[in-house]
């Protein structure tokens, strides 16, 4: 070009004001740079903010220019395929959960069955699923005065974040109570209890419901109902098992014997309570006299001769205090004496004897059962090593 001289003609040009692509769009280099910076700052799609950042173009012009030039144009065809192939493939870490606390299960809550007039009484808004006066209604006061300032230091930011976290926890508690209300249908139950008579429940069921009420927040309504029913079932089985064990201790092995046994037990209970049964009084008096006369025989019953173990028929001992008891005729004199000393009925003794003969190695801790076991060992019923 040669050396420039002061008389040469020249023109000042702004390099960023030139049309880089030299087409009909008329976008200058400065506008293209502002477009790319705005896309990076405001993200794709916020065309209103992008156009304000450019200053000389509308939102429609900014959108058309970016899509035409940098996505579908020559620049986009060259750059985007490479970026798509280099993009890392994210691994899907989510998995389906079919447990009782799965989101698919807990999110599907039944709608509240409530009439409009009932909702108005409680200031309840069904479509919004909230109340005019919410639980912890003053929770919003924590974040209402918060303002993020540019000159806030780290301590101010930490304090404001702590307040926001406290507000989040209180909102979660409010949402949890909403879930309990809808799951247990508490609003509809509030009005139904006034109209329908309550189902009569036993005292045990009422005490169990009161005791387990704090646990219902961890269950759904259906789970909590099943939980209570299973506990009541377990208690019923325990009571039934105790009854069967009592029958077995009294020598009963068939269900046909139970009604007769219960009738006799109630009759004896009524007779003992009223004092009108002379036979019962005489038997008790006779047993008391025998115990006084043989106060040391219960501990030293081993002095009874083995020859006395021969069977004795019931009619040969008409004055024996156990003469009226069932299975009296099946015991020997020594066994009858042992039952008298230990205050056992023949049926109870036979039940203990049967159990010990069936399981001779059974560990025995009851003193009465120990006396019976020693008697069986001495008379050769049970062999000891």
CSV table of C-alpha atoms in Angstrom, one decimal:
chain,number,residue,atom,x,y,z
A,1,UNK,CA,0.0,0.0,0.0
A,2,UNK,CA,2.9,2.3,0.5
A,3,UNK,CA,3.5,5.0,3.0
A,4,UNK,CA,0.5,7.0,4.2
A,5,UNK,CA,0.5,10.6,3.5
A,6,UNK,CA,-1.6,13.3,5.2
A,7,UNK,CA,-3.2,14.3,1.9
A,8,UNK,CA,-4.5,10.8,1.2
A,9,UNK,CA,-8.3,10.4,1.5
A,10,UNK,CA,-9.5,8.0,4.4
A,11,UNK,CA,-12.7,6.9,6.2
A,12,UNK,CA,-13.2,5.9,9.9
A,13,UNK,CA,-15.0,2.6,10.2
A,14,UNK,CA,-16.4,0.8,13.4
A,15,UNK,CA,-15.4,-2.8,13.0
A,16,UNK,CA,-18.2,-4.1,15.3
A,17,UNK,CA,-20.8,-2.1,13.4
A,18,UNK,CA,-20.1,-4.0,10.1
A,19,UNK,CA,-22.4,-6.7,8.8
A,20,UNK,CA,-20.4,-9.8,9.4
A,21,UNK,CA,-22.5,-12.2,7.3
A,22,UNK,CA,-23.3,-9.6,4.5
A,23,UNK,CA,-26.9,-10.7,3.9
A,24,UNK,CA,-30.3,-9.1,4.1
A,25,UNK,CA,-30.7,-9.4,7.8
A,26,UNK,CA,-28.7,-6.3,8.5
A,27,UNK,CA,-27.4,-7.6,11.9
A,28,UNK,CA,-24.1,-5.9,12.9
A,29,UNK,CA,-21.3,-7.7,14.6
A,30,UNK,CA,-22.1,-5.8,17.9
A,31,UNK,CA,-25.7,-7.0,17.7
A,32,UNK,CA,-24.6,-10.6,17.1
A,33,UNK,CA,-22.3,-10.5,20.1
A,34,UNK,CA,-25.0,-9.1,22.3
A,35,UNK,CA,-27.3,-11.8,21.1
A,36,UNK,CA,-24.9,-14.6,22.0
A,37,UNK,CA,-24.1,-13.0,25.4
A,38,UNK,CA,-27.8,-12.6,26.1
A,39,UNK,CA,-28.5,-16.3,25.2
A,40,UNK,CA,-25.8,-17.4,27.6
A,41,UNK,CA,-27.0,-15.1,30.4
A,42,UNK,CA,-30.8,-15.4,30.1
A,43,UNK,CA,-31.0,-18.9,28.5
A,44,UNK,CA,-32.8,-19.9,25.3
A,45,UNK,CA,-36.4,-18.9,25.2
A,46,UNK,CA,-36.3,-15.7,27.3
A,47,UNK,CA,-36.6,-13.5,24.2
A,48,UNK,CA,-38.0,-10.5,25.9
A,49,UNK,CA,-35.0,-10.2,28.2
A,50,UNK,CA,-32.7,-11.0,25.3
A,51,UNK,CA,-34.2,-8.2,23.1
A,52,UNK,CA,-33.8,-5.7,26.0
A,53,UNK,CA,-30.2,-6.7,26.4
A,54,UNK,CA,-29.6,-6.2,22.6
A,55,UNK,CA,-31.4,-2.8,22.7
A,56,UNK,CA,-32.0,-2.5,19.0
A,57,UNK,CA,-33.9,-5.6,18.1
A,58,UNK,CA,-37.3,-7.0,19.0
A,59,UNK,CA,-37.9,-10.4,20.7
A,60,UNK,CA,-39.2,-11.9,17.4
A,61,UNK,CA,-36.1,-10.7,15.5
A,62,UNK,CA,-33.8,-12.1,18.2
A,63,UNK,CA,-35.5,-15.5,18.1
A,64,UNK,CA,-35.5,-15.7,14.3
A,65,UNK,CA,-31.9,-14.6,14.0
A,66,UNK,CA,-30.6,-17.1,16.5
A,67,UNK,CA,-32.6,-20.0,15.1
A,68,UNK,CA,-31.8,-19.2,11.5
A,69,UNK,CA,-28.1,-18.3,12.0
A,70,UNK,CA,-26.8,-20.5,14.9
A,71,UNK,CA,-29.1,-23.5,14.9
A,72,UNK,CA,-30.3,-24.2,11.3
A,73,UNK,CA,-27.7,-22.2,9.5
A,74,UNK,CA,-24.2,-23.2,8.4
A,75,UNK,CA,-22.7,-22.5,11.9
A,76,UNK,CA,-25.4,-24.7,13.5
A,77,UNK,CA,-24.8,-27.5,11.1
A,78,UNK,CA,-21.1,-27.6,11.8
A,79,UNK,CA,-21.1,-27.0,15.6
A,80,UNK,CA,-24.2,-28.8,17.0
A,81,UNK,CA,-23.6,-32.3,15.7
A,82,UNK,CA,-20.1,-32.4,17.3
A,83,UNK,CA,-21.6,-31.0,20.6
A,84,UNK,CA,-24.3,-33.6,20.6
A,85,UNK,CA,-21.8,-36.5,20.1
A,86,UNK,CA,-19.5,-35.1,22.9
A,87,UNK,CA,-22.4,-34.7,25.3
A,88,UNK,CA,-22.1,-37.2,28.2
A,89,UNK,CA,-24.9,-39.8,28.6
A,90,UNK,CA,-26.5,-39.4,32.0
A,91,UNK,CA,-27.3,-42.6,33.8
A,92,UNK,CA,-30.8,-43.0,35.0
A,93,UNK,CA,-30.5,-43.6,38.8
A,94,UNK,CA,-34.2,-43.6,39.4
A,95,UNK,CA,-36.0,-46.9,40.1
A,96,UNK,CA,-39.5,-48.0,40.7
A,97,UNK,CA,-40.5,-48.4,44.3
A,98,UNK,CA,-43.4,-50.7,45.1
A,99,UNK,CA,-43.2,-50.4,48.9
A,100,UNK,CA,-45.8,-49.0,51.3
A,101,UNK,CA,-44.1,-45.5,51.2
A,102,UNK,CA,-43.6,-45.3,47.5
A,103,UNK,CA,-44.5,-42.0,45.9
A,104,UNK,CA,-47.0,-43.7,43.6
A,105,UNK,CA,-48.9,-45.0,46.6
A,106,UNK,CA,-48.7,-42.0,49.0
A,107,UNK,CA,-49.5,-39.4,46.4
A,108,UNK,CA,-52.8,-41.0,45.4
A,109,UNK,CA,-55.0,-39.8,48.3
A,110,UNK,CA,-58.8,-40.1,48.2
A,111,UNK,CA,-60.7,-36.8,47.8
A,112,UNK,CA,-62.6,-35.4,50.8
A,113,UNK,CA,-66.2,-36.5,50.9
A,114,UNK,CA,-67.7,-33.2,52.1
A,115,UNK,CA,-70.7,-31.1,51.2
A,116,UNK,CA,-70.3,-27.4,50.3
A,117,UNK,CA,-72.2,-26.2,53.4
A,118,UNK,CA,-70.0,-28.4,55.6
A,119,UNK,CA,-66.9,-27.0,53.9
A,120,UNK,CA,-68.1,-23.4,54.5
A,121,UNK,CA,-68.5,-24.1,58.2
A,122,UNK,CA,-64.9,-25.2,58.5
A,123,UNK,CA,-63.6,-22.5,56.1
A,124,UNK,CA,-62.3,-25.3,54.0
A,125,UNK,CA,-61.6,-24.8,50.3
A,126,UNK,CA,-61.8,-28.3,48.6
A,127,UNK,CA,-60.3,-27.3,45.2
A,128,UNK,CA,-57.2,-25.9,46.9
A,129,UNK,CA,-57.2,-28.5,49.7
A,130,UNK,CA,-56.5,-25.9,52.4
A,131,UNK,CA,-58.3,-23.9,55.0
A,132,UNK,CA,-58.7,-20.2,55.5
A,133,UNK,CA,-56.9,-20.5,58.8
A,134,UNK,CA,-54.1,-23.0,58.2
A,135,UNK,CA,-52.1,-24.9,60.8
A,136,UNK,CA,-49.2,-22.7,62.0
A,137,UNK,CA,-50.8,-19.8,60.2
A,138,UNK,CA,-48.0,-17.4,61.2
A,139,UNK,CA,-45.3,-19.4,59.5
A,140,UNK,CA,-45.1,-16.9,56.6
A,141,UNK,CA,-43.9,-14.2,59.0
A,142,UNK,CA,-40.5,-15.8,58.9
A,143,UNK,CA,-39.8,-15.0,55.3
A,144,UNK,CA,-42.2,-12.1,54.7
A,145,UNK,CA,-39.6,-9.4,55.7
A,146,UNK,CA,-36.7,-11.0,54.0
A,147,UNK,CA,-35.0,-9.0,51.2
A,148,UNK,CA,-31.8,-10.0,49.4
A,149,UNK,CA,-29.5,-7.0,49.2
A,150,UNK,CA,-26.4,-6.7,47.1
A,151,UNK,CA,-24.3,-5.5,50.1
A,152,UNK,CA,-25.3,-8.5,52.4
A,153,UNK,CA,-22.3,-10.2,53.9
A,154,UNK,CA,-21.9,-13.9,54.5
A,155,UNK,CA,-23.5,-13.7,58.0
A,156,UNK,CA,-26.6,-12.0,56.6
A,157,UNK,CA,-27.0,-14.5,53.9
A,158,UNK,CA,-26.6,-17.4,56.3
A,159,UNK,CA,-29.2,-15.9,58.6
A,160,UNK,CA,-31.7,-15.5,55.8
A,161,UNK,CA,-31.1,-19.0,54.5
A,162,UNK,CA,-31.7,-20.4,58.0
A,163,UNK,CA,-35.0,-18.5,58.2
A,164,UNK,CA,-36.0,-19.9,54.8
A,165,UNK,CA,-35.1,-23.4,56.0
A,166,UNK,CA,-37.2,-23.0,59.1
A,167,UNK,CA,-40.1,-21.9,56.9
A,168,UNK,CA,-39.6,-25.0,54.7
A,169,UNK,CA,-39.8,-27.3,57.7
A,170,UNK,CA,-43.0,-25.7,58.9
A,171,UNK,CA,-44.5,-26.0,55.5
A,172,UNK,CA,-43.7,-29.7,55.4
A,173,UNK,CA,-45.4,-30.2,58.7
A,174,UNK,CA,-48.5,-28.4,57.4
A,175,UNK,CA,-48.4,-30.6,54.2
A,176,UNK,CA,-48.1,-33.7,56.4
A,177,UNK,CA,-51.2,-32.7,58.4
A,178,UNK,CA,-53.1,-32.1,55.2
A,179,UNK,CA,-52.1,-35.6,54.0
A,180,UNK,CA,-53.3,-37.1,57.3
A,181,UNK,CA,-56.6,-35.2,57.0
A,182,UNK,CA,-57.3,-36.5,53.6
A,183,UNK,CA,-56.1,-40.0,54.2
A,184,UNK,CA,-58.2,-40.5,57.4
A,185,UNK,CA,-61.1,-38.5,56.0
A,186,UNK,CA,-61.1,-36.4,59.3
A,187,UNK,CA,-63.3,-33.6,57.9
A,188,UNK,CA,-66.1,-36.0,56.8
A,189,UNK,CA,-65.8,-37.9,60.0
A,190,UNK,CA,-66.2,-34.7,62.0
A,191,UNK,CA,-69.7,-34.3,60.5
A,192,UNK,CA,-70.6,-38.0,60.3
A,193,UNK,CA,-70.0,-38.5,64.0
A,194,UNK,CA,-72.8,-36.0,64.7
A,195,UNK,CA,-75.3,-37.7,62.5
A,196,UNK,CA,-74.6,-41.4,62.8
A,197,UNK,CA,-74.4,-43.4,66.0
A,198,UNK,CA,-70.9,-44.6,66.8
A,199,UNK,CA,-70.1,-48.3,66.6
A,200,UNK,CA,-69.9,-49.9,70.0
A,201,UNK,CA,-66.4,-51.0,70.7
A,202,UNK,CA,-65.1,-52.9,73.7
A,203,UNK,CA,-63.0,-51.4,76.4
A,204,UNK,CA,-59.9,-53.1,75.2
A,205,UNK,CA,-60.3,-51.8,71.6
A,206,UNK,CA,-60.9,-48.3,72.9
A,207,UNK,CA,-57.8,-48.4,75.1
A,208,UNK,CA,-55.8,-49.8,72.2
A,209,UNK,CA,-56.9,-47.0,69.9
A,210,UNK,CA,-56.0,-44.4,72.4
A,211,UNK,CA,-52.6,-45.9,73.1
A,212,UNK,CA,-51.8,-46.3,69.4
A,213,UNK,CA,-53.1,-43.0,68.2
A,214,UNK,CA,-49.5,-41.4,68.0
A,215,UNK,CA,-48.5,-44.2,65.6
A,216,UNK,CA,-51.2,-43.4,63.1
A,217,UNK,CA,-49.1,-40.6,61.6
A,218,UNK,CA,-46.6,-43.2,60.3
A,219,UNK,CA,-49.4,-45.3,58.7
A,220,UNK,CA,-52.0,-44.8,56.1
A,221,UNK,CA,-55.6,-45.2,57.2
A,222,UNK,CA,-55.8,-48.7,55.8
A,223,UNK,CA,-52.5,-49.8,57.3
A,224,UNK,CA,-53.4,-48.4,60.7
A,225,UNK,CA,-56.8,-50.3,60.7
A,226,UNK,CA,-55.0,-53.5,59.8
A,227,UNK,CA,-52.4,-52.9,62.5
A,228,UNK,CA,-55.0,-52.5,65.2
A,229,UNK,CA,-57.0,-55.5,64.0
A,230,UNK,CA,-53.9,-57.7,64.1
A,231,UNK,CA,-53.1,-56.6,67.6
A,232,UNK,CA,-56.6,-57.4,68.8
A,233,UNK,CA,-56.5,-60.8,67.0
A,234,UNK,CA,-53.2,-61.5,68.8
A,235,UNK,CA,-54.8,-60.7,72.2
A,236,UNK,CA,-57.8,-62.9,71.4
A,237,UNK,CA,-55.5,-65.8,70.5
A,238,UNK,CA,-53.5,-65.3,73.7
A,239,UNK,CA,-56.7,-65.4,75.9
A,240,UNK,CA,-57.9,-68.5,74.0
A,241,UNK,CA,-54.5,-70.2,74.5
A,242,UNK,CA,-54.7,-69.4,78.3
A,243,UNK,CA,-58.2,-71.0,78.4
A,244,UNK,CA,-57.0,-74.1,76.6
A,245,UNK,CA,-54.0,-74.5,78.9
A,246,UNK,CA,-56.3,-74.2,81.9
A,247,UNK,CA,-58.5,-76.9,80.5
A,248,UNK,CA,-55.5,-79.1,79.8
A,249,UNK,CA,-54.2,-78.7,83.4
A,250,UNK,CA,-57.6,-79.9,84.6
A,251,UNK,CA,-57.2,-83.1,82.5
A,252,UNK,CA,-59.7,-82.1,79.7
A,253,UNK,CA,-58.7,-83.3,76.3
A,254,UNK,CA,-61.9,-83.1,74.3
A,255,UNK,CA,-64.2,-80.1,73.5
A,256,UNK,CA,-67.2,-82.1,74.4
A,257,UNK,CA,-66.1,-82.1,78.1
A,258,UNK,CA,-65.8,-78.3,78.3
A,259,UNK,CA,-69.5,-77.4,78.8
A,260,UNK,CA,-69.8,-79.9,81.7
A,261,UNK,CA,-66.6,-78.7,83.2
A,262,UNK,CA,-67.7,-75.0,83.0
A,263,UNK,CA,-71.1,-75.9,84.6
A,264,UNK,CA,-69.4,-77.7,87.5
A,265,UNK,CA,-66.9,-74.9,87.9
A,266,UNK,CA,-69.7,-72.3,88.1
A,267,UNK,CA,-71.7,-74.5,90.5
A,268,UNK,CA,-68.7,-74.8,92.8
A,269,UNK,CA,-68.0,-71.1,92.6
A,270,UNK,CA,-71.6,-70.3,93.4
A,271,UNK,CA,-71.6,-72.8,96.3
A,272,UNK,CA,-68.4,-71.4,97.7
A,273,UNK,CA,-69.6,-67.9,97.5
A,274,UNK,CA,-73.0,-68.5,99.1
A,275,UNK,CA,-71.9,-71.1,101.6
A,276,UNK,CA,-75.0,-73.2,100.9
A,277,UNK,CA,-73.2,-76.4,99.9
A,278,UNK,CA,-72.6,-78.6,102.9
A,279,UNK,CA,-70.5,-81.1,101.0
A,280,UNK,CA,-68.1,-78.4,99.9
A,281,UNK,CA,-67.8,-77.1,103.5
A,282,UNK,CA,-67.3,-80.6,104.9
A,283,UNK,CA,-64.6,-81.3,102.3
A,284,UNK,CA,-62.8,-78.1,103.0
A,285,UNK,CA,-63.0,-78.8,106.8
A,286,UNK,CA,-61.8,-82.3,106.3
A,287,UNK,CA,-58.9,-81.2,104.1
A,288,UNK,CA,-57.9,-78.6,106.7
A,289,UNK,CA,-58.0,-81.2,109.5
A,290,UNK,CA,-55.9,-83.5,107.4
A,291,UNK,CA,-53.3,-80.8,106.7
A,292,UNK,CA,-53.0,-80.0,110.4
A,293,UNK,CA,-52.5,-83.6,111.3
A,294,UNK,CA,-50.0,-84.2,108.4
A,295,UNK,CA,-48.3,-80.9,108.3
A,296,UNK,CA,-44.9,-82.5,107.7
A,297,UNK,CA,-46.0,-85.2,105.3
A,298,UNK,CA,-45.9,-83.0,102.2
A,299,UNK,CA,-42.2,-82.5,102.5
A,300,UNK,CA,-41.5,-86.0,103.8
A,301,UNK,CA,-44.0,-87.9,101.7
A,302,UNK,CA,-41.2,-90.3,100.7
A,303,UNK,CA,-41.8,-92.1,103.9
A,304,UNK,CA,-45.0,-93.6,102.4
A,305,UNK,CA,-44.3,-97.3,101.8
A,306,UNK,CA,-44.2,-98.4,98.2
A,307,UNK,CA,-46.6,-101.3,98.9
A,308,UNK,CA,-49.4,-98.9,99.3
A,309,UNK,CA,-49.4,-98.0,95.7
A,310,UNK,CA,-51.9,-100.7,94.9
A,311,UNK,CA,-55.1,-99.4,93.3
A,312,UNK,CA,-58.0,-98.8,95.7
A,313,UNK,CA,-61.6,-98.6,94.6
A,314,UNK,CA,-63.6,-95.5,95.5
A,315,UNK,CA,-66.2,-97.4,97.4
A,316,UNK,CA,-63.6,-98.7,99.9
A,317,UNK,CA,-62.8,-95.2,101.1
A,318,UNK,CA,-66.3,-93.5,101.5
A,319,UNK,CA,-65.0,-91.0,104.1
A,320,UNK,CA,-62.1,-89.8,102.0
A,321,UNK,CA,-62.2,-86.0,101.4
A,322,UNK,CA,-61.6,-86.6,97.7
A,323,UNK,CA,-64.3,-89.3,97.4
A,324,UNK,CA,-66.6,-87.1,95.4
A,325,UNK,CA,-64.0,-86.0,92.8
A,326,UNK,CA,-63.9,-87.4,89.3
A,327,UNK,CA,-61.2,-90.2,88.7
A,328,UNK,CA,-61.0,-90.9,92.4
A,329,UNK,CA,-61.2,-94.6,91.9
A,330,UNK,CA,-58.2,-94.6,89.6
A,331,UNK,CA,-55.7,-93.6,92.3
A,332,UNK,CA,-53.9,-95.7,94.8
A,333,UNK,CA,-53.9,-94.9,98.6
A,334,UNK,CA,-50.4,-93.3,98.3
A,335,UNK,CA,-51.5,-91.2,95.4
A,336,UNK,CA,-54.7,-90.1,97.2
A,337,UNK,CA,-52.6,-89.2,100.2
A,338,UNK,CA,-50.2,-87.2,98.0
A,339,UNK,CA,-53.2,-85.4,96.4
A,340,UNK,CA,-54.5,-84.6,99.9
A,341,UNK,CA,-51.2,-83.2,101.2
A,342,UNK,CA,-50.6,-81.1,98.0
A,343,UNK,CA,-54.3,-80.0,97.7
A,344,UNK,CA,-54.6,-81.5,94.3
A,345,UNK,CA,-57.7,-83.1,92.7
A,346,UNK,CA,-57.3,-86.5,91.1
A,347,UNK,CA,-57.8,-85.0,87.7
A,348,UNK,CA,-55.0,-82.6,88.2
A,349,UNK,CA,-52.7,-85.3,89.5
A,350,UNK,CA,-53.4,-87.5,86.5
A,351,UNK,CA,-52.7,-84.7,84.1
A,352,UNK,CA,-49.4,-84.0,85.8
A,353,UNK,CA,-48.5,-87.7,85.8
A,354,UNK,CA,-49.3,-88.0,82.1
A,355,UNK,CA,-47.2,-85.0,81.2
A,356,UNK,CA,-44.2,-86.2,83.2
A,357,UNK,CA,-44.4,-89.7,81.8
A,358,UNK,CA,-44.6,-88.4,78.3
A,359,UNK,CA,-41.6,-86.0,78.8
A,360,UNK,CA,-39.5,-87.4,81.7
A,361,UNK,CA,-36.6,-85.0,81.0
A,362,UNK,CA,-38.9,-81.9,81.3
A,363,UNK,CA,-37.4,-79.2,83.6
A,364,UNK,CA,-39.7,-78.7,86.6
A,365,UNK,CA,-39.6,-75.6,88.8
A,366,UNK,CA,-43.0,-75.7,90.5
A,367,UNK,CA,-42.7,-77.1,94.1
A,368,UNK,CA,-46.0,-79.1,93.7
A,369,UNK,CA,-44.8,-80.6,90.5
A,370,UNK,CA,-41.5,-81.5,92.0
A,371,UNK,CA,-43.2,-83.4,94.8
A,372,UNK,CA,-45.2,-85.3,92.2
A,373,UNK,CA,-42.1,-86.0,90.1
A,374,UNK,CA,-40.3,-87.4,93.2
A,375,UNK,CA,-43.2,-89.7,94.0
A,376,UNK,CA,-43.1,-91.1,90.4
A,377,UNK,CA,-39.3,-91.6,90.6
A,378,UNK,CA,-39.6,-93.4,94.0
A,379,UNK,CA,-42.3,-95.8,92.8
A,380,UNK,CA,-40.5,-96.7,89.6
A,381,UNK,CA,-42.7,-94.7,87.1
A,382,UNK,CA,-39.7,-92.7,86.0
A,383,UNK,CA,-36.1,-93.9,85.8
A,384,UNK,CA,-33.3,-91.5,86.7
A,385,UNK,CA,-29.7,-91.9,85.5
